Structure formats: C-alpha cells, structure tokens
PDB file of C-alpha atoms in Angstrom:
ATOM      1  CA  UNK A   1     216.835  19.191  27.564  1.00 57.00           C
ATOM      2  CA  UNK A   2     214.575  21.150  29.925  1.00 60.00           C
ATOM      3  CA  UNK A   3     215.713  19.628  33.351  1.00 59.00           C
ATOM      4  CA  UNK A   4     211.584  20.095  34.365  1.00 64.00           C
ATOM      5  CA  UNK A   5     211.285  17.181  32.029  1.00 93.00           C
ATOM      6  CA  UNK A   6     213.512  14.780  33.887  1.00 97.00           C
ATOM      7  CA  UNK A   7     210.947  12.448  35.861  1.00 98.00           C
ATOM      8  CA  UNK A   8     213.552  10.172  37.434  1.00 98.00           C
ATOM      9  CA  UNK A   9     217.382  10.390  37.616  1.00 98.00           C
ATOM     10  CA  UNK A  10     220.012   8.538  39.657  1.00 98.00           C
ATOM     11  CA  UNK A  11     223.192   7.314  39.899  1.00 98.00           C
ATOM     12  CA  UNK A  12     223.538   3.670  38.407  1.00 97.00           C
ATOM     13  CA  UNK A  13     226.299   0.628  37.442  1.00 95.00           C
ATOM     14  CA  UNK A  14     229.893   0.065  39.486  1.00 95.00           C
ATOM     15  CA  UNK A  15     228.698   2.520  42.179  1.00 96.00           C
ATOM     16  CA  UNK A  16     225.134   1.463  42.947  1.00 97.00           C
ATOM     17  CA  UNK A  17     226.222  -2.180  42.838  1.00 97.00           C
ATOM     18  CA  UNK A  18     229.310  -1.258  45.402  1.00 96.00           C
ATOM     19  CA  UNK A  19     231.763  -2.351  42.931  1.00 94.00           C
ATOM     20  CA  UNK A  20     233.309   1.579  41.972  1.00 90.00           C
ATOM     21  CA  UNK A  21     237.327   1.346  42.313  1.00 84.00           C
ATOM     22  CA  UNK A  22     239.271   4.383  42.109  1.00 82.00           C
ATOM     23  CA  UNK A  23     238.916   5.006  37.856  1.00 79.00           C
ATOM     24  CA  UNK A  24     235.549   4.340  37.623  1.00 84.00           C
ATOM     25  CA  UNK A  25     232.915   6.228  35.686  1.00 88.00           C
ATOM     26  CA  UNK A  26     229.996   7.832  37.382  1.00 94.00           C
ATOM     27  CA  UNK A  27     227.089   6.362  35.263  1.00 96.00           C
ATOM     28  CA  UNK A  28     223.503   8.460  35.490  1.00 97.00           C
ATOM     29  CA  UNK A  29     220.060   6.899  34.395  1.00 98.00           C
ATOM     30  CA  UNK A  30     217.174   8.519  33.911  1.00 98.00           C
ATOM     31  CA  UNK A  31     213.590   8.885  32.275  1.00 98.00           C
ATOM     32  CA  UNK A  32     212.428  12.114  30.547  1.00 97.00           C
ATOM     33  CA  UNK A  33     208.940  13.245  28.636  1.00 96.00           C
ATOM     34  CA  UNK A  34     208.433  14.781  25.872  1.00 94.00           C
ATOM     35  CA  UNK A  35     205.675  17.581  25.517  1.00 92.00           C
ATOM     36  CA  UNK A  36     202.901  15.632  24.800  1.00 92.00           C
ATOM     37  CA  UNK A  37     202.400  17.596  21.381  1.00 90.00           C
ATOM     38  CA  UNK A  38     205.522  16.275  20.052  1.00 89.00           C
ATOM     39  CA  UNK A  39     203.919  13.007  19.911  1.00 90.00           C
ATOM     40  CA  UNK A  40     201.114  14.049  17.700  1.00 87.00           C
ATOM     41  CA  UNK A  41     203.348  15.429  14.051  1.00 85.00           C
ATOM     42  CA  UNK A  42     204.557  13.458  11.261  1.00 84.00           C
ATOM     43  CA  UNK A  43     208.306  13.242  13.198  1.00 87.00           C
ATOM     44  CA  UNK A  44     209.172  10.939  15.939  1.00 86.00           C
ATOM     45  CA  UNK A  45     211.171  12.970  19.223  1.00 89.00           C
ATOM     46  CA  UNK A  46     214.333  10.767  20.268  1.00 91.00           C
ATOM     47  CA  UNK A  47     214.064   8.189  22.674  1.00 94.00           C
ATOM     48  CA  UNK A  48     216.869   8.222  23.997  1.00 95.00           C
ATOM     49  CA  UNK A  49     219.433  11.051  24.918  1.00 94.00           C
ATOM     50  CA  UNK A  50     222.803   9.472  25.482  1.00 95.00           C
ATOM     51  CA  UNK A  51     226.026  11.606  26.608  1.00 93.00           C
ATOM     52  CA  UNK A  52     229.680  11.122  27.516  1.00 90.00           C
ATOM     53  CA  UNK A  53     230.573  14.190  29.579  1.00 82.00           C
ATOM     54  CA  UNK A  54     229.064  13.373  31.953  1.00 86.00           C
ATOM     55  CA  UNK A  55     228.154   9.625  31.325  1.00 93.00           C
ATOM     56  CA  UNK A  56     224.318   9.813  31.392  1.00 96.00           C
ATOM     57  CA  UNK A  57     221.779   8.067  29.328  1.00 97.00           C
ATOM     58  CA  UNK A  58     217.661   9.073  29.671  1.00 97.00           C
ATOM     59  CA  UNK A  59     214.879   7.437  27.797  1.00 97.00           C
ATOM     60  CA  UNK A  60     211.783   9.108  26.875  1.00 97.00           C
ATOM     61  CA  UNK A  61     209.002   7.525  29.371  1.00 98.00           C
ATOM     62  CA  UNK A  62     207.566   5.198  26.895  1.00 97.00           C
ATOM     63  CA  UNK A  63     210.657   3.662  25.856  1.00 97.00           C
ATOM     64  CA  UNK A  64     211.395   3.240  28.949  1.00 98.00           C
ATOM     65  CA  UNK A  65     208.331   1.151  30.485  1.00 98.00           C
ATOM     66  CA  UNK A  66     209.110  -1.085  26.835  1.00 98.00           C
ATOM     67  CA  UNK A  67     212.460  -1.744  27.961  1.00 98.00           C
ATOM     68  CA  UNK A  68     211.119  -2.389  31.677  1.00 98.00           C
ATOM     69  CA  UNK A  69     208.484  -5.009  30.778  1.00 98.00           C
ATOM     70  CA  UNK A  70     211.192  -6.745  29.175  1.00 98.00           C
ATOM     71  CA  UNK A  71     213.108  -6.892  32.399  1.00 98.00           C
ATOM     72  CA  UNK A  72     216.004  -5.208  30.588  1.00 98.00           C
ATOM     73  CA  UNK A  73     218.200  -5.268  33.778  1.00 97.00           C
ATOM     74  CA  UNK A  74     220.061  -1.562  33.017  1.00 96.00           C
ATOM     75  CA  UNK A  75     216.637  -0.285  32.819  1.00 97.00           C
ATOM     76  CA  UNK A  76     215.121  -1.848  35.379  1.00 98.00           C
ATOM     77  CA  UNK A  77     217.412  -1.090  38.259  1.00 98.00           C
ATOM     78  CA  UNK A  78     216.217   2.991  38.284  1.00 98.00           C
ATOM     79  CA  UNK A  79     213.465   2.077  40.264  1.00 98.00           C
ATOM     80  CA  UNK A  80     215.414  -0.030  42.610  1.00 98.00           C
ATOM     81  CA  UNK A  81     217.843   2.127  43.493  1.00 98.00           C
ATOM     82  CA  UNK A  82     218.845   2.843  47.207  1.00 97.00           C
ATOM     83  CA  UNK A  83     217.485   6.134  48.055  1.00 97.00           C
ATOM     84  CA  UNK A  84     220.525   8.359  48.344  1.00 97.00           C
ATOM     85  CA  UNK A  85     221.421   7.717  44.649  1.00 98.00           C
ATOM     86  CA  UNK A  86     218.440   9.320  43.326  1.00 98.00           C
ATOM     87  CA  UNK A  87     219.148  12.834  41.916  1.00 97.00           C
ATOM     88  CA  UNK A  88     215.895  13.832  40.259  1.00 97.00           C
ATOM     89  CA  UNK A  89     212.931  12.525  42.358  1.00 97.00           C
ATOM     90  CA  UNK A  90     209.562  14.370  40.652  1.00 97.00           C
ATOM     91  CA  UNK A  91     206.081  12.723  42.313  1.00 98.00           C
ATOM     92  CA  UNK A  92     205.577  11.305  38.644  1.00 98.00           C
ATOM     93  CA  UNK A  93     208.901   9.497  39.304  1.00 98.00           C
ATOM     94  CA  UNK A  94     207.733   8.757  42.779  1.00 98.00           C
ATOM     95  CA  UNK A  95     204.722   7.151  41.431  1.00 98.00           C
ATOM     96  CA  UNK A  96     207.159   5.080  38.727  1.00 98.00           C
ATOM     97  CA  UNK A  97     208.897   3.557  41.848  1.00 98.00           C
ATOM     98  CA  UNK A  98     205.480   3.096  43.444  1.00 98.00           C
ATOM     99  CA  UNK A  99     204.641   0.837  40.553  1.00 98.00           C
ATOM    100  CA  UNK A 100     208.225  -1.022  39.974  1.00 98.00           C
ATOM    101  CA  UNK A 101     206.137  -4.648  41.002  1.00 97.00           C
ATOM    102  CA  UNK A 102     204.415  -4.796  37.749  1.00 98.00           C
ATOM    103  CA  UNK A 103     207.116  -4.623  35.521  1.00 98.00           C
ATOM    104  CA  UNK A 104     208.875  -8.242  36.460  1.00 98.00           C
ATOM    105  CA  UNK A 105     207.877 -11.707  34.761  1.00 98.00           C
ATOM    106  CA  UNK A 106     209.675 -15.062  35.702  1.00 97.00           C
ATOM    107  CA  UNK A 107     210.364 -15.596  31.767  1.00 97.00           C
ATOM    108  CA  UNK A 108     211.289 -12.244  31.544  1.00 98.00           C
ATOM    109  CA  UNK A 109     213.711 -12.066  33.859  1.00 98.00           C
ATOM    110  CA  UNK A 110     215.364 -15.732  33.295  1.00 98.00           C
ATOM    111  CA  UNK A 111     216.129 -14.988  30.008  1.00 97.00           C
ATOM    112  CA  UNK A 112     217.281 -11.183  30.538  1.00 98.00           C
ATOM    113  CA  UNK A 113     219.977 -11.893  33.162  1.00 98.00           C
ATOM    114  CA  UNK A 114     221.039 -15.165  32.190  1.00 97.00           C
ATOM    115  CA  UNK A 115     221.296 -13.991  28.409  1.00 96.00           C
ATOM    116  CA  UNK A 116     223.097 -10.958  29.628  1.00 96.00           C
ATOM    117  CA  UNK A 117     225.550 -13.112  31.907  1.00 97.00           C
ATOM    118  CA  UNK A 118     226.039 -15.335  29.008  1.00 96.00           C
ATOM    119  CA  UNK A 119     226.961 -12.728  26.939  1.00 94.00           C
ATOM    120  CA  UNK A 120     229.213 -11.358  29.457  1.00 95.00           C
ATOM    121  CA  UNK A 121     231.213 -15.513  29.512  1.00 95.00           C
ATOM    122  CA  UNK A 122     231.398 -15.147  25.447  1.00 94.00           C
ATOM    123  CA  UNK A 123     233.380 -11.853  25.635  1.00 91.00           C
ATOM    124  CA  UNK A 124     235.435 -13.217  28.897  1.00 92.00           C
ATOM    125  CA  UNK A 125     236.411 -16.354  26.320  1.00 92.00           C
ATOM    126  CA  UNK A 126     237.015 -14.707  23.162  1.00 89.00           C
ATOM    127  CA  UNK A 127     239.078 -12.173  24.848  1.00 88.00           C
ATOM    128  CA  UNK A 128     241.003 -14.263  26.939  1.00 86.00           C
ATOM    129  CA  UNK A 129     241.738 -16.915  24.156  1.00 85.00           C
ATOM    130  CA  UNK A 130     242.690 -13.521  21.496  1.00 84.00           C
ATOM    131  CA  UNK A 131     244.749 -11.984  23.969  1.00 78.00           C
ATOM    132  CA  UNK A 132     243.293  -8.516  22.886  1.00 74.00           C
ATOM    133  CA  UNK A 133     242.110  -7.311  26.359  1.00 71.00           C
ATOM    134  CA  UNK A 134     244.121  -6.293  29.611  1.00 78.00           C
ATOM    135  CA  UNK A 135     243.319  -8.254  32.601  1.00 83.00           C
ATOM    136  CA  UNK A 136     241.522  -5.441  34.222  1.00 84.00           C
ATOM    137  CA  UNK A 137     238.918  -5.465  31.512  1.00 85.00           C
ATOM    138  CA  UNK A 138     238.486  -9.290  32.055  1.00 91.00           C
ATOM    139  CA  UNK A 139     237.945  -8.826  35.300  1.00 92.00           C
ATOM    140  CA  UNK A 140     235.088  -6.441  34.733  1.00 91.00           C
ATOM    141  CA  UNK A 141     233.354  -8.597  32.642  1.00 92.00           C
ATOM    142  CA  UNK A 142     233.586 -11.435  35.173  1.00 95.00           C
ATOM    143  CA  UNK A 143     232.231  -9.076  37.889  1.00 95.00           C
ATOM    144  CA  UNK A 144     229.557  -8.472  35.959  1.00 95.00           C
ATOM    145  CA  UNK A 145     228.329 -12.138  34.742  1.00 97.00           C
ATOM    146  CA  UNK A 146     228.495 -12.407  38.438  1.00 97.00           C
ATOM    147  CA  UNK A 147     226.447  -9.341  39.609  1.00 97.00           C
ATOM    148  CA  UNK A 148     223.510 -10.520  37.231  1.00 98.00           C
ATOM    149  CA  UNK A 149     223.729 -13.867  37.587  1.00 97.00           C
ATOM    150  CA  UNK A 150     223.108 -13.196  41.400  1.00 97.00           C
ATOM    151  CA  UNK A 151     220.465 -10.144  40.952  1.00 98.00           C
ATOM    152  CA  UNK A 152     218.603 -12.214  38.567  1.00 98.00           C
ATOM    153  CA  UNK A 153     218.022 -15.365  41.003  1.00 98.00           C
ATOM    154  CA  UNK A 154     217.665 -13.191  43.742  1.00 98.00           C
ATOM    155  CA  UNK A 155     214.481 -11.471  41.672  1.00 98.00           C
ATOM    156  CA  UNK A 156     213.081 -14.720  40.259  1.00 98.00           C
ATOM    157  CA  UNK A 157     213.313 -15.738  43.917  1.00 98.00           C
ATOM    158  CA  UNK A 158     212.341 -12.654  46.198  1.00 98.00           C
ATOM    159  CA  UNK A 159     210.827 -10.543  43.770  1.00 97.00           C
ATOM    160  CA  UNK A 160     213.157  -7.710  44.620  1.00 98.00           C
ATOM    161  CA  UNK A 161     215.767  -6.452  42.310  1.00 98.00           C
ATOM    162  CA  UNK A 162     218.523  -5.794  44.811  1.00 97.00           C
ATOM    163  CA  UNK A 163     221.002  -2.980  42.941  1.00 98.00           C
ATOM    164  CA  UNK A 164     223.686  -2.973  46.004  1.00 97.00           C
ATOM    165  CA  UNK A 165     225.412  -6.355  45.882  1.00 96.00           C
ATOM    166  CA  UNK A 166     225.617  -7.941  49.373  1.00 94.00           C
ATOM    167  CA  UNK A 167     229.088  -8.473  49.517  1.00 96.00           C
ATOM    168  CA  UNK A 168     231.222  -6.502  46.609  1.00 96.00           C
ATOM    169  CA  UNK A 169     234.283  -7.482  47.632  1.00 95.00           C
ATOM    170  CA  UNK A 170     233.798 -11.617  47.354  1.00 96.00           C
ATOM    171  CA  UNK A 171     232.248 -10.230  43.742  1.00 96.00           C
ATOM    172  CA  UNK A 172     235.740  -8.411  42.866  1.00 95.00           C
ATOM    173  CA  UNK A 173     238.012 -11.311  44.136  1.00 96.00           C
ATOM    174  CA  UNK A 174     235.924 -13.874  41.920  1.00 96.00           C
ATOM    175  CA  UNK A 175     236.095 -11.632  38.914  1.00 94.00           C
ATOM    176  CA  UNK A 176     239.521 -11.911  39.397  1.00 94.00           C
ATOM    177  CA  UNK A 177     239.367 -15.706  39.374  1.00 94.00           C
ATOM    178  CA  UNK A 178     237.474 -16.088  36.305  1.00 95.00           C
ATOM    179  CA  UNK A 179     239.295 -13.690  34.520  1.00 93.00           C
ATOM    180  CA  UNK A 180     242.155 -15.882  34.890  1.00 91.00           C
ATOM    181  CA  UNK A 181     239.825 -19.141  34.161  1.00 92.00           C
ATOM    182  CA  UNK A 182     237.041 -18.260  32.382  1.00 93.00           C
ATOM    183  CA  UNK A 183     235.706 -22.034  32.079  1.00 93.00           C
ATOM    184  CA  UNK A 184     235.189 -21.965  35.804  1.00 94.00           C
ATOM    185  CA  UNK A 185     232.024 -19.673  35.021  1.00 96.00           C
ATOM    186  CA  UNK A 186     230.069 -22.420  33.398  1.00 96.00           C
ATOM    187  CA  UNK A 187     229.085 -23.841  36.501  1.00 96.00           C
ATOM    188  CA  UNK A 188     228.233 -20.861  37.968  1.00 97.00           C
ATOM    189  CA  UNK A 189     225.741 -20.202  35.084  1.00 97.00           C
ATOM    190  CA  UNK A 190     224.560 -23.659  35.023  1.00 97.00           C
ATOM    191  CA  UNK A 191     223.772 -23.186  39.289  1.00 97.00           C
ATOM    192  CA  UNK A 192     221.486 -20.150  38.109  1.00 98.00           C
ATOM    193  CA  UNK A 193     219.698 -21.936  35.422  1.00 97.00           C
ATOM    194  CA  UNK A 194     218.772 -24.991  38.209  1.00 97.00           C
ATOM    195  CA  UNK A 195     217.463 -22.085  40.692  1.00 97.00           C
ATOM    196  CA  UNK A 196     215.629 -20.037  37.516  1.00 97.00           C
ATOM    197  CA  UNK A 197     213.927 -23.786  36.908  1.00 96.00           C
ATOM    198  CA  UNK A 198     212.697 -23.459  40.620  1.00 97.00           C
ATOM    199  CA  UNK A 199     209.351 -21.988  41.097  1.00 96.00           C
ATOM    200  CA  UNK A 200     210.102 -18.396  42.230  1.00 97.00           C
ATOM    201  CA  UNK A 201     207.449 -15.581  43.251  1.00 98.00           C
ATOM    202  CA  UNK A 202     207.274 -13.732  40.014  1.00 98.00           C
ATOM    203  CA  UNK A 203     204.024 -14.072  37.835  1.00 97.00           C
ATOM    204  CA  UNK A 204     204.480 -15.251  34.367  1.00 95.00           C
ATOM    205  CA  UNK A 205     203.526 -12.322  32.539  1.00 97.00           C
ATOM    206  CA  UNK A 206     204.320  -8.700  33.668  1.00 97.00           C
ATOM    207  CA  UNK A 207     201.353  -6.462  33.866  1.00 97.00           C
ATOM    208  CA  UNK A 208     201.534  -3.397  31.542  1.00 98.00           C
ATOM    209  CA  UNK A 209     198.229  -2.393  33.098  1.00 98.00           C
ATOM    210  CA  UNK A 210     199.785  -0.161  36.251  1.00 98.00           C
ATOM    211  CA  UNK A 211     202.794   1.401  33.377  1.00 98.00           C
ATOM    212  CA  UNK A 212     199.888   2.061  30.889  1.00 98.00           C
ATOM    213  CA  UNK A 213     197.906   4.131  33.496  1.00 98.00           C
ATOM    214  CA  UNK A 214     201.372   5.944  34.832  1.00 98.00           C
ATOM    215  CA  UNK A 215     202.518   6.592  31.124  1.00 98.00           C
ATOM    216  CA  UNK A 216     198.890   8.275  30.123  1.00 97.00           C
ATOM    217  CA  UNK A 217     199.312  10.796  33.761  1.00 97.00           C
ATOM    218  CA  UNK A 218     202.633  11.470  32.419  1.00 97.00           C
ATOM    219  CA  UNK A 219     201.126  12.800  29.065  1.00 96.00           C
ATOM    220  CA  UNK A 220     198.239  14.605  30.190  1.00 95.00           C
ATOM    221  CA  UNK A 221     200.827  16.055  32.523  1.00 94.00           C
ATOM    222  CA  UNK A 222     203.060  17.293  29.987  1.00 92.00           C
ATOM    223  CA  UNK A 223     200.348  18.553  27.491  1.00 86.00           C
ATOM    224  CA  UNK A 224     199.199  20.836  30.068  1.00 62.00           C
ATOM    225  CA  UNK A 225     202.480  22.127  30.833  1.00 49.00           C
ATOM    226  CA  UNK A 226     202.866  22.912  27.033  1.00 46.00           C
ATOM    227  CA  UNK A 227     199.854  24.859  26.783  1.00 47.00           C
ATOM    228  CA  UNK A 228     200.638  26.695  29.864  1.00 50.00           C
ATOM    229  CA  UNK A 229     203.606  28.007  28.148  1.00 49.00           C
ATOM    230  CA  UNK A 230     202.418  29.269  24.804  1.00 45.00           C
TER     231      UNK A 230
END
C-alpha cells in the first residue's frame, strides 16, 4: 500500500489503554483510501488490509465510518487517541478527528460495549470451567470486560471515549480477581447496565451527515490524485 494513502494511523489496544506488560504486542490502526477509480469497475478493492509483522490492521475509509456509526469500540477509539500515539496524521485525518462527535448513539454504544464485555465473561467461563487456557490469558480477558465496561459508561455518560484507562493498575489487579472467579463479573456487568439505563448525553441516533460529507472530500481527493499521476 502507497503510505500517501494512509489518512490516519496510530498506535491502539494494551498500550493506548495503559495496560502493555513486558510481552505485549504493539497493535496499529488505521484508515486508508482507495483511488477513487477503483470504486467505479465491476471488482470491489479490499476493505480491510490486516498484517501480523507488524500487527496492523487499516480499513478502507468507508468501511471504516460503517464500523464507526455502529460504535464498534476497536474502531472507534482511532479518533480518540491521545496525541502522541498518532503515527500518520494527514489534514483529511485531522478533519476525521474533527468530526469523531457524530459517530456515537446511546443505543449504539450500550449494546457495543456491553455485548463486547459480555462476550469477553462467556470466554472467561468457558475457559475457566474447560481448563484449556493459562491464567494469563484469563486475566486478559477479564481486563478487558473491564476496560469496556468502564469506557462504555464513561461515553454514554460524558460523551467522550476515553482510550487511556484512569487507573491501569486497579484494572490489572481485578483482572486478576476475576480470572480466578469469573462469577464475580456479573455484578459488575449488571452495575453498567443500571448506569446505560440512566439518561446519558449521547443522542439516540448517530448522525452520518458530518462522515458522509468527510467520506465524499476523501474521494474527490483521491480521484484527483489519480489523474495527476497518469
């Protein structure tokens, strides 16, 4: 991939949420554009580009706003990131995090990061009761039905999705608590459903409008650029 077509790139998971221990990975997130002309032939570009040396995964810029107005919450935290893990900053990426506010809705959002956290306690179970995991991959689960659980309600709440947790450490040492009781997670799930039940500051529906206007400057952008180079 042309590295001009990278709008938006940063460093994401353990290490933006404070949580990195000496083996972790370095995950990278990004968005990318296709020439505009691609978009126009009988065959579909990728929309995704996923590799494992390094550990990077970019979505095409349409995909991307999709996954965004769903409040997908890998997606989503790109444009949240603190500053200094941003490693591909264009102004059409600039203008992305401009427009982060419009991608949130407080259905959205209650059923991305509780469903995700859920999904996170069914692993924690089934692996504990199987037996088939070590404890340090137990653990990370845990951590991370934790980190959502507490970025969600913090979202629904403040309408800020706040990547770095607070306190990482109190997040590591109760990972290691549920991993070792996994039932003690149910009432921390059934706390976030009371607060997501609470009227919070996000509207009800996102509003595509803002993405749909950033996504069409993004295409007129790259058609030029593809006619500048024949």
């Amino acid at each position: 991939m042309d590295s001009r077509n990278v709008l938006l790139s940063g460093v994401v998971g353990s290490t933006a949420y404070g949580l990195a221990g000496p083996g972790s990975d370095v995950d990278r997130l990004g968005v990318f554009a296709v020439r505009t002309e691609q978009l126009h032939g009988l065959g579909r570009p990728p929309e995704s580009l996923v590799t494992t040396a390094p550990d990077r995964t970019l979505h095409e810029a349409a995909k991307w706003c999709r996954l965004a107005l769903t409040s997908n919450p890998t997606a989503s935290e790109l444009v949240w990131l603190p500053g200094e893990l941003y490693e591909v900053r264009t102004p059409l990426g600039e203008e992305l995090i401009g427009i982060r506010g419009c991608f949130a809705s407080a259905a959205a959002v209650r059923g991305a990061y509780l469903g995700y956290a859920a999904q996170q306690f069914r692993k924690l179970c089934h692996k504990r009761e199987a037996g088939t995991a070590p404890s340090a991959r137990l653990a990370k689960h845990a951590r991370h039905l934790v980190r959502l659980l507490e970025q969600g309600v913090t979202l629904h709440r403040t309408g800020e999705l706040r990547v770095r947790l607070q306190d990482p450490d109190r997040v590591r040492e109760l990972g290691e608590r549920l991993a070792e009781r996994p039932d003690r997670a149910e009432s921390l799930l059934a706390a976030a459903e009371e607060q997501f039940a609470r009227p919070g500051v996000l509207p009800q529906e996102p509003d595509p409008a803002p993405a749909e206007a950033w996504l069409r400057r993004v295409r007129r952008a790259h058609w030029t650029a593809a006619e500048e180079s024949e």
